[in-house]
JSON list of C-alpha atoms in Angstrom, two decimals:
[
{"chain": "A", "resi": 20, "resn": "UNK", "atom": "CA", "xyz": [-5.77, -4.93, 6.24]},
{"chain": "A", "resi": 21, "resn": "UNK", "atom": "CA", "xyz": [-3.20, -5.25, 3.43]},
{"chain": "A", "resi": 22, "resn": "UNK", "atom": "CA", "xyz": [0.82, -6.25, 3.45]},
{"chain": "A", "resi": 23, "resn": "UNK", "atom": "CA", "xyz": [2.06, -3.16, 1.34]},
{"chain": "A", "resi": 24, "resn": "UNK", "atom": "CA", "xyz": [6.18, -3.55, 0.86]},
{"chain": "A", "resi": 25, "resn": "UNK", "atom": "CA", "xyz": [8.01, -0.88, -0.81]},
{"chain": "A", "resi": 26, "resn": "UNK", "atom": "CA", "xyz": [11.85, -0.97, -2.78]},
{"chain": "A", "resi": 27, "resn": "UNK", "atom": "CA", "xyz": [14.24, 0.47, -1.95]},
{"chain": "A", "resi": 28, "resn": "UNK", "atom": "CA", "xyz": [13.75, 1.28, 1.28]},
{"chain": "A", "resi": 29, "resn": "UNK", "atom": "CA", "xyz": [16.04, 3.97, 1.02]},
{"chain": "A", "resi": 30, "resn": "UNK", "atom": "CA", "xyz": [18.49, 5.60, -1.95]},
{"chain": "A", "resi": 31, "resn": "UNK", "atom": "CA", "xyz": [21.13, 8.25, -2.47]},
{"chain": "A", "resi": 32, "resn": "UNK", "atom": "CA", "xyz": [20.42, 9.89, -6.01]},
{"chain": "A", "resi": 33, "resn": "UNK", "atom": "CA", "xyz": [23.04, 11.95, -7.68]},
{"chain": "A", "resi": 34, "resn": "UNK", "atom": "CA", "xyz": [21.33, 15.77, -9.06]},
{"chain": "A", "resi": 35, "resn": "UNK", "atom": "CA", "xyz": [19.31, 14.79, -12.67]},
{"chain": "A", "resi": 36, "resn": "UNK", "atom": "CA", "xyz": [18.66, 11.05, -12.44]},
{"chain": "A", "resi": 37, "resn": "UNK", "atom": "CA", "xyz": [15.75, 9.66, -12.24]},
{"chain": "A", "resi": 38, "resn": "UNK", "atom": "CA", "xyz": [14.65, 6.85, -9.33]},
{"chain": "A", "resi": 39, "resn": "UNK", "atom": "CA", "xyz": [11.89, 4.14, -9.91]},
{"chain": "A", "resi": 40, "resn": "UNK", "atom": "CA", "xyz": [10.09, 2.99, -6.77]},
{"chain": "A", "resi": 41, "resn": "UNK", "atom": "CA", "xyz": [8.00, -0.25, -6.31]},
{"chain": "A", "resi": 42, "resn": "UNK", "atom": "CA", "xyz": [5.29, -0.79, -4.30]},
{"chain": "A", "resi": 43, "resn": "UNK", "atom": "CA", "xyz": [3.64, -4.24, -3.94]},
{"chain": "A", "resi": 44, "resn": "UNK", "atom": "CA", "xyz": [0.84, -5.44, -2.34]},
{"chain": "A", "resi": 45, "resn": "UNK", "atom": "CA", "xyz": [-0.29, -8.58, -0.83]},
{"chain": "A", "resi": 46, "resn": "UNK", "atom": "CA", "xyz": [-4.31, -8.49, -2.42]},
{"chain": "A", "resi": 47, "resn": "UNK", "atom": "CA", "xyz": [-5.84, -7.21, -5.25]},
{"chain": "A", "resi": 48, "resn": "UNK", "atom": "CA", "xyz": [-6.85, -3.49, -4.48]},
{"chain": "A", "resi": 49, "resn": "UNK", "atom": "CA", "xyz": [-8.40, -1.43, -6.91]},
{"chain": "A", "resi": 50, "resn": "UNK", "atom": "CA", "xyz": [-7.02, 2.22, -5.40]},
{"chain": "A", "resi": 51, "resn": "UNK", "atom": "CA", "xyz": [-3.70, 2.71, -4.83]},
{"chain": "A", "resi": 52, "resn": "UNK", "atom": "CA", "xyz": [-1.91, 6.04, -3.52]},
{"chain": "A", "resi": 53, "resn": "UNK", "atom": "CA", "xyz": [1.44, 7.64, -3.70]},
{"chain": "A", "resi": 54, "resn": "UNK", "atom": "CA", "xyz": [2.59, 10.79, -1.02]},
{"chain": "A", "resi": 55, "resn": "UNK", "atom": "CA", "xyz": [5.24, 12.84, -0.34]},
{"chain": "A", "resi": 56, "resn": "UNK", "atom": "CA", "xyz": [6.61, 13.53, 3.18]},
{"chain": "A", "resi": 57, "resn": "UNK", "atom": "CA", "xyz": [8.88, 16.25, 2.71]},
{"chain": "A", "resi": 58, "resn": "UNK", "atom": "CA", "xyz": [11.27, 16.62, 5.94]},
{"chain": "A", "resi": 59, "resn": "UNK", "atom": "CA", "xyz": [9.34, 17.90, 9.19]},
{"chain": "A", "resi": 60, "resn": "UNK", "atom": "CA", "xyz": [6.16, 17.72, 7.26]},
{"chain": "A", "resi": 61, "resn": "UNK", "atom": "CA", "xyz": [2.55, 16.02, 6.72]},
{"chain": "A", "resi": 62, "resn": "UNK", "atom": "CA", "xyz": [2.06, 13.79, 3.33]},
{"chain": "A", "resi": 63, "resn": "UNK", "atom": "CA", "xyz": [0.81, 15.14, 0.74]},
{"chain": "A", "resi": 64, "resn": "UNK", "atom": "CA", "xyz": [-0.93, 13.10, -1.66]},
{"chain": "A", "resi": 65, "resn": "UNK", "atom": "CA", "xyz": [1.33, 12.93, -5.54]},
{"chain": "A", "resi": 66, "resn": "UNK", "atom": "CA", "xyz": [-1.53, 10.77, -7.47]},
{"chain": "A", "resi": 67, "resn": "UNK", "atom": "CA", "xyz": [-4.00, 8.32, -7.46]},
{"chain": "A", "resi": 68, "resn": "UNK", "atom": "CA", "xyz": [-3.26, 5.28, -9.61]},
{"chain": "A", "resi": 69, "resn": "UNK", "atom": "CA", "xyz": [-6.38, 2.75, -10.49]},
{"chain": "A", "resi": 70, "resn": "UNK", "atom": "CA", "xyz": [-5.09, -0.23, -12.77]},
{"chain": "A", "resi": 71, "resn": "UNK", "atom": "CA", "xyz": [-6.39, 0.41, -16.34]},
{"chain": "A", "resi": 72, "resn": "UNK", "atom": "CA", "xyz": [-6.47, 4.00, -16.35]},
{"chain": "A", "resi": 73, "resn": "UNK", "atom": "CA", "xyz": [-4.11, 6.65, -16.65]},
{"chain": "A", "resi": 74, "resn": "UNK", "atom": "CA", "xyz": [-3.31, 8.01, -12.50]},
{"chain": "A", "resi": 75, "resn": "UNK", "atom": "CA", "xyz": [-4.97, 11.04, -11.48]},
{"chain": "A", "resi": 76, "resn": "UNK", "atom": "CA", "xyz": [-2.32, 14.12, -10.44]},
{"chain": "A", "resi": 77, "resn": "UNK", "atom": "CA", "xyz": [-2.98, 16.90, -7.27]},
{"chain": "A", "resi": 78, "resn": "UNK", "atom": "CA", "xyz": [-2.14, 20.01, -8.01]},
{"chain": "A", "resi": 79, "resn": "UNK", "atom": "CA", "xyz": [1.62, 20.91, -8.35]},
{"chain": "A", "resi": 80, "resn": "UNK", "atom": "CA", "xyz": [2.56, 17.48, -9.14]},
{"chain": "A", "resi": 81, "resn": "UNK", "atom": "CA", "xyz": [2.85, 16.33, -13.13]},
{"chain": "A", "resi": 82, "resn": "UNK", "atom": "CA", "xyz": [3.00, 13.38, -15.00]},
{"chain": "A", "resi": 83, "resn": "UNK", "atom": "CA", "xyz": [6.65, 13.96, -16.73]},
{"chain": "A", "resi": 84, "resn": "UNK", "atom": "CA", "xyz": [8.19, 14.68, -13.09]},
{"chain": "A", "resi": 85, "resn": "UNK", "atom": "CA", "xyz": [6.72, 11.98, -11.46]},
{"chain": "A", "resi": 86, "resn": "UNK", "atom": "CA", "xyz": [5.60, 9.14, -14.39]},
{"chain": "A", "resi": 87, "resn": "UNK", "atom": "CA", "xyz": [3.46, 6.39, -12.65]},
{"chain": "A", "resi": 88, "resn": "UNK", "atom": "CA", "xyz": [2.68, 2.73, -13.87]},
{"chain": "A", "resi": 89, "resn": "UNK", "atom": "CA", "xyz": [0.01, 0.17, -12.98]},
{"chain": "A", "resi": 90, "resn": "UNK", "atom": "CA", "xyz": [0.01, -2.99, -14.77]},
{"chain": "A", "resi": 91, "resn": "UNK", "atom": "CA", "xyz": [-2.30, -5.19, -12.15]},
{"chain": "A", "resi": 92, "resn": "UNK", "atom": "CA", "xyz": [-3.99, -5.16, -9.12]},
{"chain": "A", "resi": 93, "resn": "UNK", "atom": "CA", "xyz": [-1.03, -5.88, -7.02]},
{"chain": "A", "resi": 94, "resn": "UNK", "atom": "CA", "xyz": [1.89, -3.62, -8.41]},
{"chain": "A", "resi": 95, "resn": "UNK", "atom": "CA", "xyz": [2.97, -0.01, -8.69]},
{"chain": "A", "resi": 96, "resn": "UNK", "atom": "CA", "xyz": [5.21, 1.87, -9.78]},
{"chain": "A", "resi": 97, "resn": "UNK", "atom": "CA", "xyz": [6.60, 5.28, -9.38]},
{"chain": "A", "resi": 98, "resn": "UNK", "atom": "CA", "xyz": [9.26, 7.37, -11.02]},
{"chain": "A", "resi": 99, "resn": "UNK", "atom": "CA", "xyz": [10.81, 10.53, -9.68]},
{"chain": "A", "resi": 100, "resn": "UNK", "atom": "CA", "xyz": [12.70, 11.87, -12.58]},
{"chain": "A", "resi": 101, "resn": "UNK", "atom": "CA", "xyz": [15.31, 14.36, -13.32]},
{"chain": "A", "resi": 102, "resn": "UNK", "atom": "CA", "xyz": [15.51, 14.65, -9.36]},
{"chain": "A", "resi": 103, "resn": "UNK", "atom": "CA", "xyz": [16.94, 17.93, -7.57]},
{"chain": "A", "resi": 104, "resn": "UNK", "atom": "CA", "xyz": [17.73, 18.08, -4.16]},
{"chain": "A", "resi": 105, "resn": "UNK", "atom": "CA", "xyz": [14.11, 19.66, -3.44]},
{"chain": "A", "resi": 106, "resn": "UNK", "atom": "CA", "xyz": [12.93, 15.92, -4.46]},
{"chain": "A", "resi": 107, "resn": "UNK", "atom": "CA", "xyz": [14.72, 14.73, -1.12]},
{"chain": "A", "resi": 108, "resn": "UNK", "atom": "CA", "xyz": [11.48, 13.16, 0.80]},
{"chain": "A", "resi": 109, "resn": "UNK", "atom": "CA", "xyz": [10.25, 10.12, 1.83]},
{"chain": "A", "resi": 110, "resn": "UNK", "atom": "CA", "xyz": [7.64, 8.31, -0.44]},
{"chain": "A", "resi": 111, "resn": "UNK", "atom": "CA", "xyz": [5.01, 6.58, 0.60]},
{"chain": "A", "resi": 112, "resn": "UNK", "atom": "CA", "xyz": [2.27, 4.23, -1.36]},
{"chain": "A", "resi": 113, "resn": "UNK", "atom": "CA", "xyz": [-0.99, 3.43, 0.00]},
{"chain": "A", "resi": 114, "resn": "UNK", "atom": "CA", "xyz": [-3.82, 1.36, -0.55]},
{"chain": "A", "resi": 115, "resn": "UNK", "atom": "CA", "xyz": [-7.69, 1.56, -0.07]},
{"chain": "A", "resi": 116, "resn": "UNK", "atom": "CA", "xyz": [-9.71, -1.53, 1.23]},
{"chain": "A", "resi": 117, "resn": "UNK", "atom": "CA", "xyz": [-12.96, -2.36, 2.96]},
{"chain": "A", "resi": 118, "resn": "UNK", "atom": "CA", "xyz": [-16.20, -0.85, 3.02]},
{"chain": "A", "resi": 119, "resn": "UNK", "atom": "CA", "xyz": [-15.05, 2.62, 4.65]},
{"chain": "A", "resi": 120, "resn": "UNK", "atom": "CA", "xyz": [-11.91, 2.89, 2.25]},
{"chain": "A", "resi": 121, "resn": "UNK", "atom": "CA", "xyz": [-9.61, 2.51, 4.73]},
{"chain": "A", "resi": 122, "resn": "UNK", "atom": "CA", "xyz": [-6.10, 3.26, 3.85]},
{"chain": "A", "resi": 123, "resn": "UNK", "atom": "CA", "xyz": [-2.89, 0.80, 4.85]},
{"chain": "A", "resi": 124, "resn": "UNK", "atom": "CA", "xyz": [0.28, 2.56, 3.84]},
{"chain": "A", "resi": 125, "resn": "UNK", "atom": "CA", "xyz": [3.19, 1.08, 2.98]},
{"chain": "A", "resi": 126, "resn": "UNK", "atom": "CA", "xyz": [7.19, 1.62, 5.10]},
{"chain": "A", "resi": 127, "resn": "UNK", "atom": "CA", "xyz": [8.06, 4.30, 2.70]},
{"chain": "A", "resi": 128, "resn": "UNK", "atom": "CA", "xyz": [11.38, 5.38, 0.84]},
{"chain": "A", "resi": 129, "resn": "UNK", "atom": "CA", "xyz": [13.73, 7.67, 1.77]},
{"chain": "A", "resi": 130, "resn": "UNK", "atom": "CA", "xyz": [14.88, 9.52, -0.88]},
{"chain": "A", "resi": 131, "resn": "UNK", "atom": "CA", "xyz": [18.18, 11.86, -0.41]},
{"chain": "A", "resi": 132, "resn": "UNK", "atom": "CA", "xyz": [19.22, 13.85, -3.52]},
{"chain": "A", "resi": 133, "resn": "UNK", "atom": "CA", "xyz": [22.47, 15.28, -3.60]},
{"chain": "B", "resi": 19, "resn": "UNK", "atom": "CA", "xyz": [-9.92, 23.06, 0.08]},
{"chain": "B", "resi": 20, "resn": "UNK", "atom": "CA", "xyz": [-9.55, 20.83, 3.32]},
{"chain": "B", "resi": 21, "resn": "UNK", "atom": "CA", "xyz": [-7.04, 21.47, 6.17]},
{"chain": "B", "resi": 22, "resn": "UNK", "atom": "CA", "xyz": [-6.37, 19.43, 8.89]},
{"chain": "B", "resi": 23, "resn": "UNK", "atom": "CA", "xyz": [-4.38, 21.19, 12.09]},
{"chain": "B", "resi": 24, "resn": "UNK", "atom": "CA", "xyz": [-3.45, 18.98, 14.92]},
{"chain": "B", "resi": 25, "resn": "UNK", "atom": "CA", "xyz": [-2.81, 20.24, 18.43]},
{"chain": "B", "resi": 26, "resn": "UNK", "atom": "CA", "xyz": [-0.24, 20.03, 20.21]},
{"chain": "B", "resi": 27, "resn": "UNK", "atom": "CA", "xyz": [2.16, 19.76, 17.82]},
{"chain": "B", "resi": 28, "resn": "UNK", "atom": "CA", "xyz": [4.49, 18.26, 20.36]},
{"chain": "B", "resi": 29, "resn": "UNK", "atom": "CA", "xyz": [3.44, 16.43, 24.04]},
{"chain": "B", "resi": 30, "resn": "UNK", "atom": "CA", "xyz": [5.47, 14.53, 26.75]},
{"chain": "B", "resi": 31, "resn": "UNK", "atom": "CA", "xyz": [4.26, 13.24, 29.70]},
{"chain": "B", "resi": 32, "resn": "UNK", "atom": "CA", "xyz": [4.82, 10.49, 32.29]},
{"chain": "B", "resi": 33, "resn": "UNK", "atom": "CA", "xyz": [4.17, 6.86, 32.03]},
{"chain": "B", "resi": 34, "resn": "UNK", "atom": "CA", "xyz": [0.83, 6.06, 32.65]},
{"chain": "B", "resi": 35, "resn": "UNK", "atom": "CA", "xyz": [-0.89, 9.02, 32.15]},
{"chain": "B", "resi": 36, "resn": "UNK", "atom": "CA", "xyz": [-4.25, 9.60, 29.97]},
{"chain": "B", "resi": 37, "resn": "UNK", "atom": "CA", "xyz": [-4.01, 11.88, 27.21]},
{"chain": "B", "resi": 38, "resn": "UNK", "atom": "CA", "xyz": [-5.90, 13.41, 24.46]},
{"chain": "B", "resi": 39, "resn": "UNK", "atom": "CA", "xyz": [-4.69, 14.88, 20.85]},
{"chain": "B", "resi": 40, "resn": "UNK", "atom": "CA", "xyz": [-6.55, 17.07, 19.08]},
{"chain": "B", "resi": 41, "resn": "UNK", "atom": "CA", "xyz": [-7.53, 17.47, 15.50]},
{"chain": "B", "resi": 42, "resn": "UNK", "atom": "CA", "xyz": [-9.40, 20.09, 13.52]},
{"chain": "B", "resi": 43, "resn": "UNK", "atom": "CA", "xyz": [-10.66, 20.57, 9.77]},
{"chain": "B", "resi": 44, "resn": "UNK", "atom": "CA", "xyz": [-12.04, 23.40, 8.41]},
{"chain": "B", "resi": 45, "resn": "UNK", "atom": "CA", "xyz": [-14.62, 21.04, 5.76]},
{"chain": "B", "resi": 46, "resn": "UNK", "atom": "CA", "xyz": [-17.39, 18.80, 7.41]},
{"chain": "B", "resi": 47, "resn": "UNK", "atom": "CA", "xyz": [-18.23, 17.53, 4.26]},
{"chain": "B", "resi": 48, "resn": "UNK", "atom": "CA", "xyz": [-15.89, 14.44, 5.04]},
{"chain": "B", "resi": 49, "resn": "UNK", "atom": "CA", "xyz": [-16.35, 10.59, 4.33]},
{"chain": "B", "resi": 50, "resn": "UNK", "atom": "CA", "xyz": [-14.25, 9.67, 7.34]},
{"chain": "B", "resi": 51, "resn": "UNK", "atom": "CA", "xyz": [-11.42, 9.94, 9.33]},
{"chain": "B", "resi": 52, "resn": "UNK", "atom": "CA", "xyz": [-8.43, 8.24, 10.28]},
{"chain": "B", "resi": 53, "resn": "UNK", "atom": "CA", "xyz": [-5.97, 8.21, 13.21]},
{"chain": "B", "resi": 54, "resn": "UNK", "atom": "CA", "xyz": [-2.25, 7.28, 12.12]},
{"chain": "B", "resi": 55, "resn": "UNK", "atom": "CA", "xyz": [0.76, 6.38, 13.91]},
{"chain": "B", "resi": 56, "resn": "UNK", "atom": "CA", "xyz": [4.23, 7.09, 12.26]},
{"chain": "B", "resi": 57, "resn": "UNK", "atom": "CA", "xyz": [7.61, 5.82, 14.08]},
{"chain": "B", "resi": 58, "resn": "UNK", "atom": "CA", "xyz": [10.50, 7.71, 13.09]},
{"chain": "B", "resi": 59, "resn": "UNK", "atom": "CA", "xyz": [12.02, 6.74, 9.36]},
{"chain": "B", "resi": 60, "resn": "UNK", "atom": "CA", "xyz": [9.00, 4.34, 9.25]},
{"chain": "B", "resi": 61, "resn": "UNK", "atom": "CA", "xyz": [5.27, 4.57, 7.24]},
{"chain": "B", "resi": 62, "resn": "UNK", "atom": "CA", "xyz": [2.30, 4.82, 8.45]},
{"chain": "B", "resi": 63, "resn": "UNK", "atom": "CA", "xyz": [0.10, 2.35, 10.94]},
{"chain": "B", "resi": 64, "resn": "UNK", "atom": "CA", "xyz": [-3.26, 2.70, 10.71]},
{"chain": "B", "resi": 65, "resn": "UNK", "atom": "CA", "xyz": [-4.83, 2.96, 14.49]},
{"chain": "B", "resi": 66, "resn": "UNK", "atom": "CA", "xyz": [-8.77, 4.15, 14.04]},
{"chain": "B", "resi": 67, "resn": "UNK", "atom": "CA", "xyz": [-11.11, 4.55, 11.34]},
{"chain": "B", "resi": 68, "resn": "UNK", "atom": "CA", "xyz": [-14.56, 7.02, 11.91]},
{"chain": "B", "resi": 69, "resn": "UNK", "atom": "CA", "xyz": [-17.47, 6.76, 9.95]},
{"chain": "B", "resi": 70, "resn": "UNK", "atom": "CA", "xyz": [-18.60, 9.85, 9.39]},
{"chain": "B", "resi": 71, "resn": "UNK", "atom": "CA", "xyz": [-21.64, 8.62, 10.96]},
{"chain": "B", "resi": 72, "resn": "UNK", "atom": "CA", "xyz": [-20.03, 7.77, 13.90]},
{"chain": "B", "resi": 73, "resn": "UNK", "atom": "CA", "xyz": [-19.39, 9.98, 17.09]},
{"chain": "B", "resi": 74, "resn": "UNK", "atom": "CA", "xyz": [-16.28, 7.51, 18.50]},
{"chain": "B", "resi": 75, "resn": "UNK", "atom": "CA", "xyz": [-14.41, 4.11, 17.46]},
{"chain": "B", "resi": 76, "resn": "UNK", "atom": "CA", "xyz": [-12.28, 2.63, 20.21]},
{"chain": "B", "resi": 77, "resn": "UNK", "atom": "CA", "xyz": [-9.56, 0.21, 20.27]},
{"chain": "B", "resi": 78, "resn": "UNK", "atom": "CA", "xyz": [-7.64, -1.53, 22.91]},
{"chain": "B", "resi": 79, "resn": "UNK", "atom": "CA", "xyz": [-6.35, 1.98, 24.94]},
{"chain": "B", "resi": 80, "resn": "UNK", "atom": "CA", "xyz": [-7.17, 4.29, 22.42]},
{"chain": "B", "resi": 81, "resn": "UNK", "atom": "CA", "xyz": [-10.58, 5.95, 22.11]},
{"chain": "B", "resi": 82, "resn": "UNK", "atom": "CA", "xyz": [-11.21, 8.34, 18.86]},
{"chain": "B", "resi": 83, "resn": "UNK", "atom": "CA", "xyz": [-14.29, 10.85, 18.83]},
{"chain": "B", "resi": 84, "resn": "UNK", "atom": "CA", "xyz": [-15.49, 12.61, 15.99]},
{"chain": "B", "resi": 85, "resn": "UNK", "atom": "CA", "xyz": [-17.87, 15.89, 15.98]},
{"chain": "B", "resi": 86, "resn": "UNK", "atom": "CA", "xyz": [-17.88, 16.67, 12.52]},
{"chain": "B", "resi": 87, "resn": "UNK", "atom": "CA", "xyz": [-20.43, 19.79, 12.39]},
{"chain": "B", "resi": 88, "resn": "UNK", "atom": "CA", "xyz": [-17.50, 21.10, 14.95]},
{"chain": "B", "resi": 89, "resn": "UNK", "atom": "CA", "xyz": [-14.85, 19.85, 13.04]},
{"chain": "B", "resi": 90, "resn": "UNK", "atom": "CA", "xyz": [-13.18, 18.31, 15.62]},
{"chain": "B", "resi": 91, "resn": "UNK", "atom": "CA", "xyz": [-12.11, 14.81, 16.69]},
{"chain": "B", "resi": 92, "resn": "UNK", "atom": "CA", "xyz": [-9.87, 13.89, 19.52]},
{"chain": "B", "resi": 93, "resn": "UNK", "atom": "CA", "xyz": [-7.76, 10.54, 20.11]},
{"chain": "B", "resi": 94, "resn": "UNK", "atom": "CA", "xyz": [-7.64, 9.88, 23.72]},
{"chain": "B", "resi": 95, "resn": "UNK", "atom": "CA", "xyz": [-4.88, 7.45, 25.12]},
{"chain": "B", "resi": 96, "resn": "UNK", "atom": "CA", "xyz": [-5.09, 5.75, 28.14]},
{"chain": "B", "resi": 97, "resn": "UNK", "atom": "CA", "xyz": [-2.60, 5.25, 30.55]},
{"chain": "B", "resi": 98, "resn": "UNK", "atom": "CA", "xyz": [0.30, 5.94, 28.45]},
{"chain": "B", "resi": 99, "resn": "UNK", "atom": "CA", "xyz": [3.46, 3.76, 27.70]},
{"chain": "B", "resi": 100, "resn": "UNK", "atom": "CA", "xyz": [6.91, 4.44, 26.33]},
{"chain": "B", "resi": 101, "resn": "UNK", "atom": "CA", "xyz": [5.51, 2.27, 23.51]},
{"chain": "B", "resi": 102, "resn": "UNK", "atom": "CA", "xyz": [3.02, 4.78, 22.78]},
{"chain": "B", "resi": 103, "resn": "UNK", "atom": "CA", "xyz": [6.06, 6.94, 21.81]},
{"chain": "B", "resi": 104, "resn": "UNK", "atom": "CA", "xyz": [5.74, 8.31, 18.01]},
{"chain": "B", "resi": 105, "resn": "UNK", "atom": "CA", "xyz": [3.97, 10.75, 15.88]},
{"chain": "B", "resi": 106, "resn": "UNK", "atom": "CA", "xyz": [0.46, 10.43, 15.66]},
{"chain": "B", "resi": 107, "resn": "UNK", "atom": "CA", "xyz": [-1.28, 11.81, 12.46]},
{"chain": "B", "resi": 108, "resn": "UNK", "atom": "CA", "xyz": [-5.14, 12.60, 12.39]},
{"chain": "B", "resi": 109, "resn": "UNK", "atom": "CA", "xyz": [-6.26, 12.28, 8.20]},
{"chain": "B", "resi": 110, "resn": "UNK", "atom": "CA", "xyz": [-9.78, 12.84, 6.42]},
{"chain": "B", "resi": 111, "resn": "UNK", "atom": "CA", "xyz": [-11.03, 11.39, 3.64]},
{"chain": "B", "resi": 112, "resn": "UNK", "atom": "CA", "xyz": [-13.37, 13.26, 1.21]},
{"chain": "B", "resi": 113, "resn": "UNK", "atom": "CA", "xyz": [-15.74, 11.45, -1.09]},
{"chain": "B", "resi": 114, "resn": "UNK", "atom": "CA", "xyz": [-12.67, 11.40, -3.84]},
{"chain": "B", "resi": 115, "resn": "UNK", "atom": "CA", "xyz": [-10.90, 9.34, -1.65]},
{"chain": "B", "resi": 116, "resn": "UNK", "atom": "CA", "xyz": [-7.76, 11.76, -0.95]},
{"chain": "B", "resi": 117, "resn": "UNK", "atom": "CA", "xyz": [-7.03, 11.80, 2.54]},
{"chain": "B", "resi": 118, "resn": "UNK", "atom": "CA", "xyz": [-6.03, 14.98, 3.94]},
{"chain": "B", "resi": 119, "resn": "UNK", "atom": "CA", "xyz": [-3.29, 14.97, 6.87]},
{"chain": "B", "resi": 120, "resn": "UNK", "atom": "CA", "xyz": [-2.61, 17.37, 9.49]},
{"chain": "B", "resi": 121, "resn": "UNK", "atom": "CA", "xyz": [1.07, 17.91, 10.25]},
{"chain": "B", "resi": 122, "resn": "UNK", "atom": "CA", "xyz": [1.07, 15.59, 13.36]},
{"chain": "B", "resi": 123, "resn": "UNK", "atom": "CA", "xyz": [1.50, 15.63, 17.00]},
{"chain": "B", "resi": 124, "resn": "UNK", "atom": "CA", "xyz": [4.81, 13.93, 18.28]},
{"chain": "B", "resi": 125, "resn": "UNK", "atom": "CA", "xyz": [4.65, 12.03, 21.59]},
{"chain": "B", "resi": 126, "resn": "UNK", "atom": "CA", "xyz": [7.08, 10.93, 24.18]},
{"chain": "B", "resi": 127, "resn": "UNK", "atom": "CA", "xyz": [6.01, 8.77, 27.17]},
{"chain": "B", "resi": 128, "resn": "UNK", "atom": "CA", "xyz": [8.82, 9.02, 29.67]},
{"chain": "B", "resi": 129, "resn": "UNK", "atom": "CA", "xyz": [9.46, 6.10, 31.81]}
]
């Protein structure tokens, strides 16, 4: 398994900033994830970031709303930008390890835009 | 494109009773599936992992199946603790490595 770790944990964002998140884990992973748990919902999965290539996007979610960085193995970051309440969710990163892929998720942030 | 429906989408029962969730998806063309519990405000804690090959994984209490020509796997919990309390979330993985969620079935064990 993996020790993911995630800052902040949780943030009050005024309407039209922008909020970087951190997510760090405790092994070099190749895979790492990033989801969206609106309120009283299932994640939904935002991107796929692999270090050394630019991270992959799901449908309905673009790069200049939601800018991602990932310098190493270990590290990764993501931006929610020019936020609207809508963007209120908690965010999640995740990583893939083993054989199967198994994914370890990190304790989220809760995001609250006002 | 996949979706994952979990039923009941809300359970209590006594301590120490057994109980099953279900979980459906409407693709079998899956690369495995995973059983997650979430505690309120918190992330994720990964409880099973199915091969695809595989027709059940247990650990501890908790027993997963997985028919996946039916498109069904189940998470059975045996007799049942307060602890046990907390949304459980049933997720597939496709061969792109996206995991697919259903929206969850929230438990209470009553003392």
């Amino acid at each position: 398994s993996a020790v993911i770790s995630q800052k902040p944990s949780r943030d009050i964002c005024q309407r039209g900033t922008s909020l970087t998140i951190q997510c760090q884990v405790d092994s070099q992973v190749t895979m790492m994830f990033w989801y969206r748990q609106q309120p009283g919902q299932s994640l939904t999965l935002i991107a796929t970031a692999n270090q050394g290539s630019e991270a992959t996007y799901e449908s309905g979610f673009v790069i200049d709303k939601f800018p991602i960085s990932r310098p190493n193995l270990t590290f990764s970051t993501l931006t929610v930008s020019n936020m609207s309440p809508e963007d209120s969710s908690i965010y999640l990163c995740s990583v893939a390890m083993g054989s199967y892929n198994e994914q370890f998720f990190g304790p989220g942030t809760r995001l609250t835009v006002l | 494109k996949q979706e994952v429906t979990q039923i009941p989408a809300a359970l209590s029962v006594p301590e120490g009773e057994n109980l099953v969730l279900n979980c459906s998806f409407t693709d079998s063309a899956i690369y495995n599936l995973q059983w997650f519990r979430q505690d309120p405000g918190k992330g994720l804690t990964s409880l099973l992992l199915i091969q695809s090959s595989q027709r059940e994984q247990t650990s501890g209490r908790l027993n997963a199946s997985l028919d996946k020509s039916s498109g069904r796997s189940t998470l059975y919990i045996a007799a049942s603790q307060p602890g046990d309390s907390a949304t459980y979330l049933c997720a597939v993985q496709t061969g792109a490595n996206n995991l697919f969620f259903g929206t969850g079935t929230r438990l209470t064990v009553i003392p």
